[in-house]
Amino acid sequence: MTTATKPFAAVFPGQGSQSVGMMNSFEHTAVVRECFAEASEALGQDLWQLVAEGPTEALASTVNTQPVMLTAGVAVWRAWLAAGGAKPAVVAGHSLGEYAALVAAGVLNFADAVKLVRFRAQAMQEAVPAGEGGMAAILNLSPEDVVAACAEAAQGQIVSPANLNSPVQIVIAGHAAAVQRAMEACKARGAKRAVPLPVSAPFHCALMQPAADRLAEKLASVSFAAPQIPVLNNVDVKVETSAEAIRTALVRQAFSPVRWIEIVQAMVAQPLDTVIEFGPGKVLAGLVKRIAPEVTAEAVVDSDSLTRVLALA
């Protein structure tokens, strides 16, 4: 891999990769601490302390997870640039991670983005009463079979694919009872496993329409700049350049599936041979390897991996 001369893609994770202590190796990295300080000031909450000390329950609360993961992704990205890392040919983020991608591309001001994702988290949390929605991961079943199982299981309720993560991992979301029926229908069709997910709301399905409506109003008041780096969006797997098109895509993203398989395929078609994940965890790097095994997938998750990936340049 030669990040300085060969084109690469940068990707940013969403919810689920957070953990207490995940930024500890960057404790003395000035650009990272400054990023967390900027986010903390924007929200009036000490995000560094939350990430460093927890408690886990507070970190896992959607209204905290979304701004924390955005901040962590942007902080690691800034550490990469400060250390001399090259800029990518294209960026993308998984769900919430799309907001980090938009910050990296210069579309969104970071402080605005932090406040925006907290609002998004609150709107999503409030869209469906606790216990009424659910999500589940379906393993080793084709997207077509998952769609068919969901259609069979709906029975007047909502259940549909929410995250098309890899050819062997698809997450579904909807009414709790319908998700349960769809899990059984998927297993009947040959799914290896159907695993309920510990989430606080059924993200990326039609039940999020009330949240999307609120988000649309909020986004109308936020300033968007022209992208300095192409951003592949979740909802259409397209690169948009106008502020209005980017806003609209973010609104629809709230209640539409994350098309991650197609996003990775579109990146590889650029063409490029390396995808680097910025932020805690290595979830996206793992998915990239499943979707496009011919591509080098790296993850910059801490100070050691930052040094290692930079050295490959």
XYZ file of C-alpha atoms in Angstrom:
313
model
C 0.000 0.000 0.000
C 1.260 3.468 -0.845
C -1.155 5.941 0.654
C 0.917 8.931 -0.494
C 0.766 8.065 -4.215
C -1.976 5.473 -4.709
C -5.608 6.492 -4.306
C -7.367 5.107 -1.243
C -10.775 5.413 0.390
C -11.383 6.604 3.960
C -14.351 5.205 5.871
C -15.858 6.074 9.254
C -17.739 3.728 11.617
C -21.127 4.291 13.212
C -22.723 3.128 16.443
C -21.640 -0.182 17.921
C -17.868 0.320 17.898
C -17.792 2.400 21.086
C -16.146 1.206 24.304
C -14.858 2.815 27.491
C -11.147 3.555 27.099
C -11.232 3.389 23.297
C -9.238 6.627 22.912
C -6.725 6.038 25.727
C -3.730 5.643 23.408
C -4.378 9.173 22.102
C -4.454 10.721 25.579
C -1.319 12.781 24.882
C -2.044 13.491 21.206
C -2.797 17.214 21.080
C -4.920 17.215 17.915
C -7.152 14.451 19.331
C -7.624 16.156 22.678
C -8.375 19.454 20.920
C -11.027 17.733 18.820
C -12.713 16.315 21.928
C -12.465 19.715 23.637
C -14.175 21.360 20.665
C -16.999 18.804 20.743
C -17.345 19.066 24.520
C -17.675 22.834 24.281
C -20.307 22.523 21.545
C -22.435 20.187 23.697
C -21.628 21.486 27.179
C -20.574 17.965 28.185
C -17.143 16.451 28.830
C -16.950 13.799 26.104
C -13.339 12.867 26.856
C -14.221 11.957 30.429
C -17.206 9.909 29.207
C -15.018 7.981 26.764
C -12.147 7.526 29.234
C -14.139 6.633 32.343
C -17.657 5.689 31.257
C -19.872 4.369 32.695
C -20.594 1.944 29.848
C -24.362 2.509 30.155
C -23.942 6.250 29.566
C -21.603 5.712 26.626
C -24.056 3.225 25.090
C -26.973 5.670 25.299
C -27.756 6.754 21.723
C -27.751 10.461 22.598
C -24.141 10.067 23.796
C -22.938 7.375 21.389
C -23.665 9.358 18.255
C -21.683 12.519 19.167
C -18.909 10.427 20.764
C -18.415 8.236 17.692
C -18.520 11.268 15.389
C -15.886 12.990 17.535
C -13.690 9.899 17.742
C -13.765 9.394 13.978
C -12.937 13.018 13.225
C -10.229 13.060 15.928
C -8.450 10.021 14.460
C -8.797 11.530 10.981
C -7.201 14.768 12.166
C -4.410 12.798 13.843
C -3.772 11.069 10.490
C -3.529 14.387 8.652
C -1.367 15.954 11.382
C 1.049 13.021 11.100
C 1.430 13.580 7.369
C -1.191 11.132 6.097
C -2.458 11.663 2.560
C -6.009 12.684 1.654
C -8.225 9.971 0.174
C -9.798 9.816 -3.266
C -13.235 9.226 -1.750
C -14.826 9.022 1.718
C -17.896 7.313 3.171
C -19.328 6.502 6.576
C -21.600 3.766 7.888
C -24.872 5.326 9.083
C -23.807 7.891 11.696
C -20.312 7.660 10.202
C -21.575 9.514 7.139
C -21.553 12.682 9.237
C -17.849 12.146 10.056
C -17.216 11.621 6.339
C -18.948 14.929 5.581
C -16.770 16.698 8.168
C -13.635 15.099 6.679
C -14.732 16.274 3.218
C -15.205 19.851 4.449
C -18.982 19.814 3.921
C -19.990 20.183 7.570
C -18.396 22.331 10.240
C -17.357 19.989 13.060
C -19.104 21.848 15.895
C -22.295 22.003 13.808
C -22.034 18.272 13.096
C -21.649 17.382 16.777
C -24.809 19.293 17.692
C -26.595 17.880 14.658
C -25.923 14.242 15.519
C -27.033 14.775 19.109
C -30.301 16.154 17.774
C -30.509 13.205 15.342
C -29.977 10.763 18.206
C -32.700 12.365 20.314
C -35.134 12.425 17.391
C -34.475 8.751 16.640
C -34.790 7.775 20.288
C -38.128 9.572 20.593
C -39.586 8.321 17.291
C -40.569 4.903 18.672
C -41.611 4.179 22.280
C -39.160 1.986 24.181
C -39.759 -1.701 23.577
C -41.887 -1.263 20.456
C -39.032 -1.526 17.971
C -36.171 -3.938 17.443
C -33.242 -4.899 15.235
C -31.558 -8.222 14.482
C -28.520 -9.422 12.551
C -29.148 -12.137 9.969
C -26.089 -14.237 9.117
C -25.419 -16.249 5.955
C -28.615 -15.515 4.065
C -28.833 -13.686 0.726
C -30.265 -10.145 0.617
C -33.073 -11.435 -1.616
C -34.058 -14.089 0.927
C -33.953 -11.557 3.770
C -36.248 -9.219 1.830
C -38.658 -12.094 1.171
C -38.607 -13.171 4.833
C -39.356 -9.621 5.963
C -42.259 -9.320 3.507
C -43.694 -12.589 4.809
C -43.226 -11.591 8.466
C -44.593 -8.041 8.314
C -48.287 -8.963 8.691
C -49.338 -5.322 8.670
C -46.332 -4.163 10.686
C -42.968 -2.853 9.554
C -39.815 -4.953 9.200
C -37.167 -4.489 6.511
C -33.411 -4.650 5.823
C -31.686 -1.783 7.649
C -27.966 -2.420 7.100
C -26.742 -4.367 4.074
C -23.344 -4.853 5.691
C -21.843 -7.736 3.723
C -23.026 -10.639 1.585
C -23.341 -12.730 4.756
C -24.504 -10.097 7.279
C -27.710 -8.130 6.962
C -29.402 -6.257 9.799
C -33.189 -5.919 9.867
C -35.300 -3.401 11.771
C -38.937 -2.670 12.541
C -41.680 -3.438 15.045
C -40.324 -5.802 17.713
C -42.881 -8.531 17.028
C -42.339 -8.325 13.264
C -38.556 -8.522 13.725
C -39.045 -11.653 15.816
C -41.222 -13.213 13.100
C -38.702 -12.235 10.431
C -35.875 -13.864 12.399
C -37.796 -17.145 12.366
C -38.616 -16.742 8.667
C -34.935 -16.115 7.889
C -33.895 -19.221 9.803
C -36.522 -21.221 7.943
C -34.934 -20.009 4.706
C -31.514 -21.241 5.819
C -29.960 -18.389 7.772
C -27.076 -19.635 9.893
C -28.072 -17.358 12.778
C -30.550 -14.602 13.607
C -29.314 -12.499 16.511
C -31.341 -9.772 18.290
C -29.311 -6.575 18.709
C -29.214 -4.536 21.935
C -30.334 -1.246 20.390
C -32.538 1.486 21.770
C -34.446 2.154 18.539
C -35.161 0.480 15.173
C -32.809 2.535 13.001
C -32.985 2.798 9.196
C -36.565 1.651 8.714
C -39.911 3.358 8.060
C -40.529 3.759 11.816
C -37.872 6.491 11.737
C -39.971 8.745 9.484
C -40.944 11.057 12.418
C -37.252 11.440 13.263
C -36.456 12.185 9.613
C -39.112 14.912 9.530
C -37.566 16.597 12.568
C -34.099 16.143 11.127
C -35.159 17.829 7.875
C -36.156 20.962 9.797
C -32.873 20.976 11.706
C -30.741 20.398 8.606
C -32.381 23.362 6.883
C -30.704 25.664 9.409
C -27.214 24.129 9.087
C -24.658 25.486 6.627
C -23.233 23.051 4.046
C -20.117 23.716 1.964
C -19.096 22.106 -1.334
C -17.253 18.793 -0.769
C -13.465 18.973 -1.040
C -13.398 15.158 -1.312
C -16.163 13.080 -2.967
C -18.536 11.540 -0.402
C -20.401 8.352 -1.310
C -23.718 8.520 0.528
C -25.541 5.648 2.263
C -28.959 6.020 0.733
C -28.217 6.244 -3.008
C -24.549 5.165 -3.180
C -24.004 8.450 -5.010
C -21.622 11.391 -4.797
C -23.639 14.596 -4.418
C -22.201 18.100 -4.722
C -25.117 20.421 -3.966
C -25.990 21.293 -0.374
C -29.673 20.533 -0.989
C -28.976 17.064 -2.398
C -26.679 16.235 0.524
C -29.304 17.425 3.036
C -32.039 15.403 1.371
C -29.875 12.282 1.366
C -29.203 12.664 5.098
C -32.929 12.965 5.807
C -33.753 9.828 3.786
C -30.814 7.984 5.362
C -32.614 8.006 8.723
C -35.407 5.724 7.446
C -33.617 3.931 4.580
C -31.173 1.007 4.558
C -27.410 1.534 4.688
C -26.194 0.075 1.382
C -22.681 -0.753 2.562
C -22.042 -3.635 0.141
C -22.670 -1.347 -2.837
C -20.651 1.496 -1.281
C -17.562 -0.704 -1.023
C -18.121 -2.022 -4.542
C -18.379 1.556 -5.837
C -15.133 2.500 -4.073
C -13.265 -0.458 -5.527
C -14.534 0.487 -8.998
C -12.812 3.907 -8.681
C -10.396 2.046 -8.987
C -8.449 1.869 -5.742
C -6.816 -0.949 -3.852
C -6.887 0.274 -0.248
C -9.627 1.262 2.214
C -8.665 2.770 5.582
C -11.102 2.947 8.497
C -10.681 5.884 10.882
C -12.088 5.582 14.405
C -12.585 3.009 17.150
C -13.042 -0.628 16.226
C -12.300 -2.498 13.024
C -15.841 -3.348 11.959
C -15.762 -1.643 8.568
C -12.300 -2.960 7.693
C -13.648 -6.456 8.370
C -16.702 -5.855 6.171
C -14.506 -4.514 3.359
C -12.480 -7.735 3.425
C -15.674 -9.780 3.076
C -17.113 -7.637 0.276
C -13.900 -7.061 -1.701
C -11.209 -9.535 -0.583
C -8.861 -8.285 -3.303
C -8.613 -4.901 -1.546
C -6.255 -4.031 1.312
C -8.324 -2.979 4.335
C -6.629 -1.168 7.213
C -7.988 0.347 10.435
C -6.484 3.318 12.259
C -7.921 2.759 15.722
C -5.129 3.864 18.079
C -1.688 5.494 18.086
C 0.097 2.222 17.247
C -2.041 1.473 14.202
C -1.695 5.107 13.093
C 2.091 4.712 13.077
C 1.882 1.335 11.353
C -0.460 2.410 8.555
C 1.497 5.621 7.940
C 4.666 3.532 7.622
C 3.071 1.551 4.794
C 2.932 4.726 2.728
